[in-house]
Amino acid sequence: MEVEVLILIACLIVAVANLSMHIQKFYVESTDSTLGSGFLRFYAIPALVSDETVNLTEVEPQFLGWRDTTNPYKDWLGGDPINELTVDESLWAGKKLDAVLALDEEAITKWGIDYAVRTIERADEALIYKLGVDLKIKQVVAYESDDSIEWMNPEYRDVYAPGAPTLYEEAFELFKSYFDGTTEIIIVITGQETIDSFIAGLAPENPRLGINTMVMARFQAYWADDNMIQHELSHCLGCDDHPEEVDVWCIMAYRAELIYIDWIVEDGRWYGPYNCYVPRAYLTYDYCSECYQRLTYRYGYGSGYSVRLDPLGVVN
């Protein structure tokens, strides 16, 4: 009986190893990539009344207040966001950025690999439409994060627990070997709760493509997750945050809108009701004129020319 169990386990291991997604475990090599000193934080959505998907037929019409946050730039195939691991985008892209996607064990359990891939592809839609930039996931990596780590953001750690490890630093050390000249961006999805779980996304303050452009994110809700990823990727391309006092509609805007007992509709599904302030970055996929000019004129995205890296990894 024990032999049969061992054979069954061995077969399962082989089956998992041959998944078409081709998930790989990481390995660490020496590298010249450096973490950097500053980080840009994207805060999580405040407490919600409900985060369940609702059947519209079960909702009393007189109580409906809603806004549609569906991505207007989406490129769908058969009703689903295109999975670029198997299908190329139909829109032309002047620049392709190769990315590695990594998920810790908590993220895999909570959301799954397919959801993570499709969320990144949904976030990629506006980058292609607006900037001609296509993010290509070339590899998916599974890893186990240290469950004893209590912080995600190194800057908060430095204030409240100097010397303590952080999820971001742990992941950077594990995956920096991928910055070997073939990878521009690393996207890490963590499902591990920390003291600073009010942070949903983290990106380097001084991005250098292919050197330190690793973002870390926690998913929250279907309608907001693709916005968050687009926001973090935009940091890697050179965008800064707009502080809350700046009245602008932009994927980089912290200014919040009151969602007062309202529903949010995305891709035909209803979420809510919500009763909280939601940063505008979660509600739009557009860039303001300042960010668009920064991306197109300073860095060359959207100009029709391929963006290249100089030997130091600085965008030209």
PDB file of C-alpha atoms in Angstrom:
ATOM      1  CA  MET A   1       0.000   0.000   0.000  1.00  0.00           C
ATOM      2  CA  GLU A   2       2.816   2.399   0.900  1.00  0.00           C
ATOM      3  CA  VAL A   3       4.508   1.703  -2.445  1.00  0.00           C
ATOM      4  CA  GLU A   4       1.286   2.569  -4.312  1.00  0.00           C
ATOM      5  CA  VAL A   5       0.983   5.825  -2.384  1.00  0.00           C
ATOM      6  CA  LEU A   6       4.575   6.737  -3.212  1.00  0.00           C
ATOM      7  CA  ILE A   7       3.975   5.983  -6.893  1.00  0.00           C
ATOM      8  CA  LEU A   8       0.834   8.173  -6.874  1.00  0.00           C
ATOM      9  CA  ILE A   9       2.724  11.033  -5.248  1.00  0.00           C
ATOM     10  CA  ALA A  10       5.515  10.704  -7.812  1.00  0.00           C
ATOM     11  CA  CYS A  11       2.982  10.858 -10.656  1.00  0.00           C
ATOM     12  CA  LEU A  12       1.409  14.006  -9.206  1.00  0.00           C
ATOM     13  CA  ILE A  13       4.809  15.657  -8.948  1.00  0.00           C
ATOM     14  CA  VAL A  14       5.554  14.863 -12.598  1.00  0.00           C
ATOM     15  CA  ALA A  15       2.132  16.185 -13.666  1.00  0.00           C
ATOM     16  CA  VAL A  16       2.639  19.473 -11.849  1.00  0.00           C
ATOM     17  CA  ALA A  17       6.114  19.828 -13.342  1.00  0.00           C
ATOM     18  CA  ASN A  18       4.663  19.507 -16.835  1.00  0.00           C
ATOM     19  CA  LEU A  19       1.952  22.146 -16.518  1.00  0.00           C
ATOM     20  CA  SER A  20       1.584  24.149 -19.713  1.00  0.00           C
ATOM     21  CA  MET A  21       2.092  27.281 -17.593  1.00  0.00           C
ATOM     22  CA  HIS A  22       5.590  25.944 -16.897  1.00  0.00           C
ATOM     23  CA  ILE A  23       5.910  27.178 -13.338  1.00  0.00           C
ATOM     24  CA  GLN A  24       9.508  27.087 -12.185  1.00  0.00           C
ATOM     25  CA  LYS A  25      11.191  27.292  -8.826  1.00  0.00           C
ATOM     26  CA  PHE A  26      13.702  30.093  -8.470  1.00  0.00           C
ATOM     27  CA  TYR A  27      17.442  29.864  -8.157  1.00  0.00           C
ATOM     28  CA  VAL A  28      19.795  32.609  -7.035  1.00  0.00           C
ATOM     29  CA  GLU A  29      22.905  33.788  -8.850  1.00  0.00           C
ATOM     30  CA  SER A  30      25.332  36.620  -8.212  1.00  0.00           C
ATOM     31  CA  THR A  31      24.234  39.895  -9.779  1.00  0.00           C
ATOM     32  CA  ASP A  32      25.045  43.590  -9.897  1.00  0.00           C
ATOM     33  CA  SER A  33      21.404  44.591  -9.417  1.00  0.00           C
ATOM     34  CA  THR A  34      20.823  46.819  -6.410  1.00  0.00           C
ATOM     35  CA  LEU A  35      17.695  47.335  -4.352  1.00  0.00           C
ATOM     36  CA  GLY A  36      17.777  51.127  -4.156  1.00  0.00           C
ATOM     37  CA  SER A  37      16.786  53.297  -1.225  1.00  0.00           C
ATOM     38  CA  GLY A  38      13.316  54.751  -1.849  1.00  0.00           C
ATOM     39  CA  PHE A  39       9.891  53.263  -2.476  1.00  0.00           C
ATOM     40  CA  LEU A  40       6.539  54.517  -3.748  1.00  0.00           C
ATOM     41  CA  ARG A  41       3.531  53.172  -1.843  1.00  0.00           C
ATOM     42  CA  PHE A  42       0.023  52.550  -3.171  1.00  0.00           C
ATOM     43  CA  TYR A  43      -2.548  52.225  -0.408  1.00  0.00           C
ATOM     44  CA  ALA A  44      -5.222  49.560  -0.203  1.00  0.00           C
ATOM     45  CA  ILE A  45      -8.914  50.318  -0.595  1.00  0.00           C
ATOM     46  CA  PRO A  46     -10.462  51.196   2.805  1.00  0.00           C
ATOM     47  CA  ALA A  47     -12.945  48.974   4.604  1.00  0.00           C
ATOM     48  CA  LEU A  48     -15.796  47.864   2.375  1.00  0.00           C
ATOM     49  CA  VAL A  49     -19.457  47.256   3.073  1.00  0.00           C
ATOM     50  CA  SER A  50     -19.189  44.075   1.022  1.00  0.00           C
ATOM     51  CA  ASP A  51     -16.775  42.636  -1.506  1.00  0.00           C
ATOM     52  CA  GLU A  52     -19.031  39.924  -2.881  1.00  0.00           C
ATOM     53  CA  THR A  53     -20.035  39.633  -6.522  1.00  0.00           C
ATOM     54  CA  VAL A  54     -23.784  40.247  -6.718  1.00  0.00           C
ATOM     55  CA  ASN A  55     -26.382  38.912  -9.122  1.00  0.00           C
ATOM     56  CA  LEU A  56     -28.155  41.978 -10.510  1.00  0.00           C
ATOM     57  CA  THR A  57     -31.522  40.212 -10.443  1.00  0.00           C
ATOM     58  CA  GLU A  58     -31.245  39.962  -6.655  1.00  0.00           C
ATOM     59  CA  VAL A  59     -30.830  43.720  -6.186  1.00  0.00           C
ATOM     60  CA  GLU A  60     -33.755  46.070  -5.598  1.00  0.00           C
ATOM     61  CA  PRO A  61     -33.620  48.639  -8.461  1.00  0.00           C
ATOM     62  CA  GLN A  62     -34.488  51.590  -6.225  1.00  0.00           C
ATOM     63  CA  PHE A  63     -31.303  51.053  -4.222  1.00  0.00           C
ATOM     64  CA  LEU A  64     -28.992  50.995  -7.215  1.00  0.00           C
ATOM     65  CA  GLY A  65     -26.298  53.622  -7.499  1.00  0.00           C
ATOM     66  CA  TRP A  66     -23.388  52.450  -9.617  1.00  0.00           C
ATOM     67  CA  ARG A  67     -20.397  53.338 -11.732  1.00  0.00           C
ATOM     68  CA  ASP A  68     -18.844  51.283 -14.518  1.00  0.00           C
ATOM     69  CA  THR A  69     -15.067  50.945 -14.179  1.00  0.00           C
ATOM     70  CA  THR A  70     -14.580  48.516 -17.076  1.00  0.00           C
ATOM     71  CA  ASN A  71     -11.302  49.049 -18.920  1.00  0.00           C
ATOM     72  CA  PRO A  72     -12.221  50.839 -22.183  1.00  0.00           C
ATOM     73  CA  TYR A  73      -8.962  49.701 -23.791  1.00  0.00           C
ATOM     74  CA  LYS A  74      -9.385  45.990 -23.191  1.00  0.00           C
ATOM     75  CA  ASP A  75      -8.604  43.494 -25.924  1.00  0.00           C
ATOM     76  CA  TRP A  76     -10.761  40.426 -25.385  1.00  0.00           C
ATOM     77  CA  LEU A  77     -10.787  37.027 -26.980  1.00  0.00           C
ATOM     78  CA  GLY A  78     -13.832  34.828 -26.444  1.00  0.00           C
ATOM     79  CA  GLY A  79     -15.056  37.011 -23.587  1.00  0.00           C
ATOM     80  CA  ASP A  80     -11.839  36.806 -21.554  1.00  0.00           C
ATOM     81  CA  PRO A  81      -8.815  39.089 -21.297  1.00  0.00           C
ATOM     82  CA  ILE A  82      -6.174  37.747 -23.651  1.00  0.00           C
ATOM     83  CA  ASN A  83      -3.642  35.460 -22.005  1.00  0.00           C
ATOM     84  CA  GLU A  84      -0.427  36.384 -23.793  1.00  0.00           C
ATOM     85  CA  LEU A  85       1.290  33.184 -22.764  1.00  0.00           C
ATOM     86  CA  THR A  86      -0.593  31.628 -25.680  1.00  0.00           C
ATOM     87  CA  VAL A  87      -2.027  34.518 -27.756  1.00  0.00           C
ATOM     88  CA  ASP A  88      -0.377  37.717 -28.987  1.00  0.00           C
ATOM     89  CA  GLU A  89      -2.016  41.114 -28.612  1.00  0.00           C
ATOM     90  CA  SER A  90      -3.830  42.379 -31.702  1.00  0.00           C
ATOM     91  CA  LEU A  91      -2.702  45.969 -31.085  1.00  0.00           C
ATOM     92  CA  TRP A  92       0.692  47.096 -32.345  1.00  0.00           C
ATOM     93  CA  ALA A  93       3.341  47.664 -29.689  1.00  0.00           C
ATOM     94  CA  GLY A  94       6.537  49.588 -30.374  1.00  0.00           C
ATOM     95  CA  LYS A  95       8.197  48.239 -27.257  1.00  0.00           C
ATOM     96  CA  LYS A  96       7.905  44.879 -25.545  1.00  0.00           C
ATOM     97  CA  LEU A  97       8.979  44.592 -21.929  1.00  0.00           C
ATOM     98  CA  ASP A  98       9.854  41.104 -20.740  1.00  0.00           C
ATOM     99  CA  ALA A  99       8.609  40.332 -17.243  1.00  0.00           C
ATOM    100  CA  VAL A 100       8.902  37.558 -14.678  1.00  0.00           C
ATOM    101  CA  LEU A 101       5.834  36.947 -12.513  1.00  0.00           C
ATOM    102  CA  ALA A 102       6.395  35.471  -9.039  1.00  0.00           C
ATOM    103  CA  LEU A 103       3.760  34.377  -6.515  1.00  0.00           C
ATOM    104  CA  ASP A 104       4.282  33.230  -2.947  1.00  0.00           C
ATOM    105  CA  GLU A 105       2.362  30.298  -1.505  1.00  0.00           C
ATOM    106  CA  GLU A 106      -0.276  32.536   0.107  1.00  0.00           C
ATOM    107  CA  ALA A 107      -0.963  34.300  -3.207  1.00  0.00           C
ATOM    108  CA  ILE A 108      -1.341  30.992  -5.027  1.00  0.00           C
ATOM    109  CA  THR A 109      -3.779  29.753  -2.382  1.00  0.00           C
ATOM    110  CA  LYS A 110      -5.845  32.973  -2.275  1.00  0.00           C
ATOM    111  CA  TRP A 111      -6.014  33.952  -5.942  1.00  0.00           C
ATOM    112  CA  GLY A 112      -4.283  31.361  -8.094  1.00  0.00           C
ATOM    113  CA  ILE A 113      -1.768  31.661 -10.903  1.00  0.00           C
ATOM    114  CA  ASP A 114      -4.301  32.076 -13.726  1.00  0.00           C
ATOM    115  CA  TYR A 115      -5.966  35.029 -11.987  1.00  0.00           C
ATOM    116  CA  ALA A 116      -2.580  36.699 -11.492  1.00  0.00           C
ATOM    117  CA  VAL A 117      -1.617  36.249 -15.148  1.00  0.00           C
ATOM    118  CA  ARG A 118      -4.951  37.563 -16.418  1.00  0.00           C
ATOM    119  CA  THR A 119      -4.870  40.529 -14.031  1.00  0.00           C
ATOM    120  CA  ILE A 120      -1.489  41.573 -15.379  1.00  0.00           C
ATOM    121  CA  GLU A 121      -2.729  41.145 -18.931  1.00  0.00           C
ATOM    122  CA  ARG A 122      -5.749  43.339 -18.123  1.00  0.00           C
ATOM    123  CA  ALA A 123      -3.398  45.971 -16.706  1.00  0.00           C
ATOM    124  CA  ASP A 124      -1.360  45.736 -19.887  1.00  0.00           C
ATOM    125  CA  GLU A 125      -4.281  46.801 -22.085  1.00  0.00           C
ATOM    126  CA  ALA A 126      -4.004  50.537 -21.396  1.00  0.00           C
ATOM    127  CA  LEU A 127      -0.197  50.440 -21.695  1.00  0.00           C
ATOM    128  CA  ILE A 128      -0.524  49.024 -25.202  1.00  0.00           C
ATOM    129  CA  TYR A 129      -3.337  51.349 -26.281  1.00  0.00           C
ATOM    130  CA  LYS A 130      -1.894  54.537 -24.788  1.00  0.00           C
ATOM    131  CA  LEU A 131       1.858  53.985 -25.009  1.00  0.00           C
ATOM    132  CA  GLY A 132       2.511  51.146 -27.427  1.00  0.00           C
ATOM    133  CA  VAL A 133       4.144  49.187 -24.593  1.00  0.00           C
ATOM    134  CA  ASP A 134       3.406  45.469 -24.334  1.00  0.00           C
ATOM    135  CA  LEU A 135       4.361  43.629 -21.162  1.00  0.00           C
ATOM    136  CA  LYS A 136       5.252  40.013 -21.936  1.00  0.00           C
ATOM    137  CA  ILE A 137       5.254  37.471 -19.120  1.00  0.00           C
ATOM    138  CA  LYS A 138       8.097  35.157 -20.070  1.00  0.00           C
ATOM    139  CA  GLN A 139       8.130  33.061 -16.918  1.00  0.00           C
ATOM    140  CA  VAL A 140       5.970  32.319 -13.873  1.00  0.00           C
ATOM    141  CA  VAL A 141       7.755  31.453 -10.642  1.00  0.00           C
ATOM    142  CA  ALA A 142       6.361  29.972  -7.420  1.00  0.00           C
ATOM    143  CA  TYR A 143       8.138  30.550  -4.115  1.00  0.00           C
ATOM    144  CA  GLU A 144       7.609  30.274  -0.375  1.00  0.00           C
ATOM    145  CA  SER A 145       7.833  33.542   1.534  1.00  0.00           C
ATOM    146  CA  ASP A 146       9.102  33.539   5.110  1.00  0.00           C
ATOM    147  CA  ASP A 147       5.972  33.410   7.276  1.00  0.00           C
ATOM    148  CA  SER A 148       7.787  35.102  10.164  1.00  0.00           C
ATOM    149  CA  ILE A 149       8.277  38.356   8.221  1.00  0.00           C
ATOM    150  CA  GLU A 150       6.021  41.104   9.602  1.00  0.00           C
ATOM    151  CA  TRP A 151       6.695  43.963   7.175  1.00  0.00           C
ATOM    152  CA  MET A 152       6.340  44.543   3.444  1.00  0.00           C
ATOM    153  CA  ASN A 153       7.700  48.085   3.079  1.00  0.00           C
ATOM    154  CA  PRO A 154      11.387  48.628   4.012  1.00  0.00           C
ATOM    155  CA  GLU A 155      10.747  52.319   4.798  1.00  0.00           C
ATOM    156  CA  TYR A 156       8.090  51.548   7.422  1.00  0.00           C
ATOM    157  CA  ARG A 157      10.320  48.818   8.806  1.00  0.00           C
ATOM    158  CA  ASP A 158      13.149  51.321   9.196  1.00  0.00           C
ATOM    159  CA  VAL A 159      10.887  53.507  11.345  1.00  0.00           C
ATOM    160  CA  TYR A 160       9.154  50.923  13.512  1.00  0.00           C
ATOM    161  CA  ALA A 161      11.426  47.864  13.498  1.00  0.00           C
ATOM    162  CA  PRO A 162      14.948  48.702  12.264  1.00  0.00           C
ATOM    163  CA  GLY A 163      16.797  45.656  11.030  1.00  0.00           C
ATOM    164  CA  ALA A 164      13.732  43.434  10.644  1.00  0.00           C
ATOM    165  CA  PRO A 165      13.318  41.593   7.317  1.00  0.00           C
ATOM    166  CA  THR A 166      10.675  42.655   4.780  1.00  0.00           C
ATOM    167  CA  LEU A 167       8.795  40.763   2.100  1.00  0.00           C
ATOM    168  CA  TYR A 168      10.055  43.159  -0.566  1.00  0.00           C
ATOM    169  CA  GLU A 169      13.721  42.712   0.329  1.00  0.00           C
ATOM    170  CA  GLU A 170      13.318  38.947   0.606  1.00  0.00           C
ATOM    171  CA  ALA A 171      11.790  38.744  -2.871  1.00  0.00           C
ATOM    172  CA  PHE A 172      14.375  41.062  -4.408  1.00  0.00           C
ATOM    173  CA  GLU A 173      17.228  38.907  -3.130  1.00  0.00           C
ATOM    174  CA  LEU A 174      15.545  35.794  -4.492  1.00  0.00           C
ATOM    175  CA  PHE A 175      14.727  37.135  -7.948  1.00  0.00           C
ATOM    176  CA  LYS A 176      17.358  39.765  -8.768  1.00  0.00           C
ATOM    177  CA  SER A 177      19.254  37.154 -10.782  1.00  0.00           C
ATOM    178  CA  TYR A 178      16.571  37.547 -13.461  1.00  0.00           C
ATOM    179  CA  PHE A 179      17.891  41.061 -14.149  1.00  0.00           C
ATOM    180  CA  ASP A 180      20.452  39.507 -16.482  1.00  0.00           C
ATOM    181  CA  GLY A 181      19.824  41.613 -19.573  1.00  0.00           C
ATOM    182  CA  THR A 182      16.750  39.669 -20.679  1.00  0.00           C
ATOM    183  CA  THR A 183      14.205  40.855 -18.093  1.00  0.00           C
ATOM    184  CA  GLU A 184      13.056  44.448 -17.592  1.00  0.00           C
ATOM    185  CA  ILE A 185      10.430  44.025 -14.861  1.00  0.00           C
ATOM    186  CA  ILE A 186       9.719  41.574 -12.042  1.00  0.00           C
ATOM    187  CA  ILE A 187       6.190  41.450 -10.621  1.00  0.00           C
ATOM    188  CA  VAL A 188       5.796  39.780  -7.225  1.00  0.00           C
ATOM    189  CA  ILE A 189       2.333  38.958  -5.865  1.00  0.00           C
ATOM    190  CA  THR A 190       2.172  38.220  -2.146  1.00  0.00           C
ATOM    191  CA  GLY A 191      -0.785  37.023  -0.130  1.00  0.00           C
ATOM    192  CA  GLN A 192       1.034  37.193   3.197  1.00  0.00           C
ATOM    193  CA  GLU A 193      -0.477  39.577   5.734  1.00  0.00           C
ATOM    194  CA  THR A 194       1.874  42.004   7.465  1.00  0.00           C
ATOM    195  CA  ILE A 195       1.664  44.861   9.938  1.00  0.00           C
ATOM    196  CA  ASP A 196       1.571  47.241   6.973  1.00  0.00           C
ATOM    197  CA  SER A 197      -1.091  45.336   5.015  1.00  0.00           C
ATOM    198  CA  PHE A 198      -2.749  48.688   4.303  1.00  0.00           C
ATOM    199  CA  ILE A 199      -0.164  48.946   1.516  1.00  0.00           C
ATOM    200  CA  ALA A 200      -1.388  47.241  -1.648  1.00  0.00           C
ATOM    201  CA  GLY A 201       1.527  47.997  -3.957  1.00  0.00           C
ATOM    202  CA  LEU A 202       5.186  48.937  -3.774  1.00  0.00           C
ATOM    203  CA  ALA A 203       7.569  50.131  -6.500  1.00  0.00           C
ATOM    204  CA  PRO A 204      11.071  51.665  -6.589  1.00  0.00           C
ATOM    205  CA  GLU A 205      11.196  55.449  -6.285  1.00  0.00           C
ATOM    206  CA  ASN A 206      14.099  55.733  -8.733  1.00  0.00           C
ATOM    207  CA  PRO A 207      13.371  53.048 -11.342  1.00  0.00           C
ATOM    208  CA  ARG A 208      16.108  51.693 -13.593  1.00  0.00           C
ATOM    209  CA  LEU A 209      14.653  49.207 -16.037  1.00  0.00           C
ATOM    210  CA  GLY A 210      16.306  45.841 -15.788  1.00  0.00           C
ATOM    211  CA  ILE A 211      18.227  46.861 -12.661  1.00  0.00           C
ATOM    212  CA  ASN A 212      15.779  47.458  -9.799  1.00  0.00           C
ATOM    213  CA  THR A 213      12.314  47.544 -11.389  1.00  0.00           C
ATOM    214  CA  MET A 214      10.603  44.997  -9.166  1.00  0.00           C
ATOM    215  CA  VAL A 215       7.068  45.721  -7.981  1.00  0.00           C
ATOM    216  CA  MET A 216       5.215  43.914  -5.201  1.00  0.00           C
ATOM    217  CA  ALA A 217       1.433  43.845  -4.884  1.00  0.00           C
ATOM    218  CA  ARG A 218      -1.433  42.358  -2.904  1.00  0.00           C
ATOM    219  CA  PHE A 219      -4.668  41.760  -4.781  1.00  0.00           C
ATOM    220  CA  GLN A 220      -7.886  43.166  -3.302  1.00  0.00           C
ATOM    221  CA  ALA A 221     -10.854  43.054  -5.689  1.00  0.00           C
ATOM    222  CA  TYR A 222     -11.274  42.144  -9.360  1.00  0.00           C
ATOM    223  CA  TRP A 223     -12.315  45.643 -10.421  1.00  0.00           C
ATOM    224  CA  ALA A 224      -9.317  47.281  -8.684  1.00  0.00           C
ATOM    225  CA  ASP A 225      -6.478  44.788  -9.142  1.00  0.00           C
ATOM    226  CA  ASP A 226      -5.682  45.604 -12.775  1.00  0.00           C
ATOM    227  CA  ASN A 227      -5.619  49.347 -11.976  1.00  0.00           C
ATOM    228  CA  MET A 228      -3.170  48.700  -9.155  1.00  0.00           C
ATOM    229  CA  ILE A 229      -0.835  46.708 -11.405  1.00  0.00           C
ATOM    230  CA  GLN A 230      -0.996  49.390 -14.137  1.00  0.00           C
ATOM    231  CA  HIS A 231      -0.198  51.996 -11.467  1.00  0.00           C
ATOM    232  CA  GLU A 232       2.865  50.092 -10.248  1.00  0.00           C
ATOM    233  CA  LEU A 233       4.114  49.344 -13.761  1.00  0.00           C
ATOM    234  CA  SER A 234       3.759  53.034 -14.617  1.00  0.00           C
ATOM    235  CA  HIS A 235       6.187  53.812 -11.793  1.00  0.00           C
ATOM    236  CA  CYS A 236       8.696  51.525 -13.494  1.00  0.00           C
ATOM    237  CA  LEU A 237       8.230  53.516 -16.713  1.00  0.00           C
ATOM    238  CA  GLY A 238       8.932  56.847 -15.007  1.00  0.00           C
ATOM    239  CA  CYS A 239       5.615  58.121 -13.572  1.00  0.00           C
ATOM    240  CA  ASP A 240       5.344  59.695 -10.118  1.00  0.00           C
ATOM    241  CA  ASP A 241       2.331  59.720  -7.798  1.00  0.00           C
ATOM    242  CA  HIS A 242      -0.081  62.660  -7.684  1.00  0.00           C
ATOM    243  CA  PRO A 243      -0.669  63.552  -4.008  1.00  0.00           C
ATOM    244  CA  GLU A 244      -4.198  63.696  -2.672  1.00  0.00           C
ATOM    245  CA  GLU A 245      -4.438  67.480  -2.916  1.00  0.00           C
ATOM    246  CA  VAL A 246      -3.942  67.392  -6.718  1.00  0.00           C
ATOM    247  CA  ASP A 247      -7.361  67.377  -8.417  1.00  0.00           C
ATOM    248  CA  VAL A 248      -6.696  65.216 -11.468  1.00  0.00           C
ATOM    249  CA  TRP A 249      -8.087  62.034 -12.977  1.00  0.00           C
ATOM    250  CA  CYS A 250      -5.089  59.797 -13.595  1.00  0.00           C
ATOM    251  CA  ILE A 251      -3.911  56.251 -12.958  1.00  0.00           C
ATOM    252  CA  MET A 252      -1.305  57.849 -10.667  1.00  0.00           C
ATOM    253  CA  ALA A 253      -3.794  59.930  -8.597  1.00  0.00           C
ATOM    254  CA  TYR A 254      -4.192  59.488  -4.847  1.00  0.00           C
ATOM    255  CA  ARG A 255      -7.141  61.896  -4.716  1.00  0.00           C
ATOM    256  CA  ALA A 256     -10.161  59.890  -3.562  1.00  0.00           C
ATOM    257  CA  GLU A 257     -13.786  59.691  -4.648  1.00  0.00           C
ATOM    258  CA  LEU A 258     -16.571  58.896  -2.203  1.00  0.00           C
ATOM    259  CA  ILE A 259     -18.350  55.691  -3.172  1.00  0.00           C
ATOM    260  CA  TYR A 260     -21.453  56.066  -0.991  1.00  0.00           C
ATOM    261  CA  ILE A 261     -23.444  52.852  -0.770  1.00  0.00           C
ATOM    262  CA  ASP A 262     -22.811  52.386  -4.472  1.00  0.00           C
ATOM    263  CA  TRP A 263     -22.032  49.407  -6.651  1.00  0.00           C
ATOM    264  CA  ILE A 264     -19.087  49.077  -8.994  1.00  0.00           C
ATOM    265  CA  VAL A 265     -19.543  47.328 -12.337  1.00  0.00           C
ATOM    266  CA  GLU A 266     -16.619  45.849 -14.232  1.00  0.00           C
ATOM    267  CA  ASP A 267     -16.731  43.445 -17.162  1.00  0.00           C
ATOM    268  CA  GLY A 268     -20.452  42.985 -16.608  1.00  0.00           C
ATOM    269  CA  ARG A 269     -20.130  41.915 -12.972  1.00  0.00           C
ATOM    270  CA  TRP A 270     -21.397  43.851  -9.975  1.00  0.00           C
ATOM    271  CA  TYR A 271     -19.369  44.423  -6.794  1.00  0.00           C
ATOM    272  CA  GLY A 272     -20.418  46.083  -3.578  1.00  0.00           C
ATOM    273  CA  PRO A 273     -22.116  47.978  -2.167  1.00  0.00           C
ATOM    274  CA  TYR A 274     -19.222  50.195  -1.098  1.00  0.00           C
ATOM    275  CA  ASN A 275     -19.246  53.020   1.399  1.00  0.00           C
ATOM    276  CA  CYS A 276     -15.753  54.506   1.459  1.00  0.00           C
ATOM    277  CA  TYR A 277     -13.328  56.842  -0.269  1.00  0.00           C
ATOM    278  CA  VAL A 278     -11.552  55.160  -3.182  1.00  0.00           C
ATOM    279  CA  PRO A 279      -8.403  56.662  -4.766  1.00  0.00           C
ATOM    280  CA  ARG A 280      -9.035  57.706  -8.358  1.00  0.00           C
ATOM    281  CA  ALA A 281      -6.186  55.483  -9.512  1.00  0.00           C
ATOM    282  CA  TYR A 282      -8.500  52.531  -8.849  1.00  0.00           C
ATOM    283  CA  LEU A 283     -11.265  54.069 -10.981  1.00  0.00           C
ATOM    284  CA  THR A 284      -9.499  55.076 -14.210  1.00  0.00           C
ATOM    285  CA  TYR A 285      -7.016  53.690 -16.725  1.00  0.00           C
ATOM    286  CA  ASP A 286      -6.025  57.034 -18.259  1.00  0.00           C
ATOM    287  CA  TYR A 287      -2.937  59.196 -17.857  1.00  0.00           C
ATOM    288  CA  CYS A 288      -3.201  62.917 -17.218  1.00  0.00           C
ATOM    289  CA  SER A 289      -1.428  65.272 -19.627  1.00  0.00           C
ATOM    290  CA  GLU A 290       1.538  65.641 -17.267  1.00  0.00           C
ATOM    291  CA  CYS A 291       2.137  61.899 -17.005  1.00  0.00           C
ATOM    292  CA  TYR A 292       1.505  61.330 -20.700  1.00  0.00           C
ATOM    293  CA  GLN A 293       3.997  64.006 -21.698  1.00  0.00           C
ATOM    294  CA  ARG A 294       6.509  62.607 -19.246  1.00  0.00           C
ATOM    295  CA  LEU A 295       6.154  59.136 -20.735  1.00  0.00           C
ATOM    296  CA  THR A 296       6.109  60.177 -24.392  1.00  0.00           C
ATOM    297  CA  TYR A 297       8.468  63.141 -24.632  1.00  0.00           C
ATOM    298  CA  ARG A 298      10.929  62.368 -21.867  1.00  0.00           C
ATOM    299  CA  TYR A 299      11.063  58.592 -22.173  1.00  0.00           C
ATOM    300  CA  GLY A 300       9.842  57.977 -25.713  1.00  0.00           C
ATOM    301  CA  TYR A 301       6.931  55.637 -25.028  1.00  0.00           C
ATOM    302  CA  GLY A 302       4.070  56.014 -27.465  1.00  0.00           C
ATOM    303  CA  SER A 303       6.290  57.691 -30.053  1.00  0.00           C
ATOM    304  CA  GLY A 304       6.431  54.681 -32.350  1.00  0.00           C
ATOM    305  CA  TYR A 305      10.094  54.075 -31.592  1.00  0.00           C
ATOM    306  CA  SER A 306      11.379  51.202 -29.526  1.00  0.00           C
ATOM    307  CA  VAL A 307      12.633  52.299 -26.145  1.00  0.00           C
ATOM    308  CA  ARG A 308      16.136  51.075 -25.418  1.00  0.00           C
ATOM    309  CA  LEU A 309      18.265  50.775 -22.307  1.00  0.00           C
ATOM    310  CA  ASP A 310      21.717  52.236 -21.915  1.00  0.00           C
ATOM    311  CA  PRO A 311      24.414  50.128 -20.185  1.00  0.00           C
ATOM    312  CA  LEU A 312      23.258  51.391 -16.774  1.00  0.00           C
ATOM    313  CA  GLY A 313      19.663  50.433 -17.387  1.00  0.00           C
ATOM    314  CA  VAL A 314      18.426  54.023 -17.601  1.00  0.00           C
ATOM    315  CA  VAL A 315      15.531  54.611 -19.968  1.00  0.00           C
ATOM    316  CA  ASN A 316      16.391  56.626 -23.079  1.00  0.00           C
TER     317      ASN A 316
END
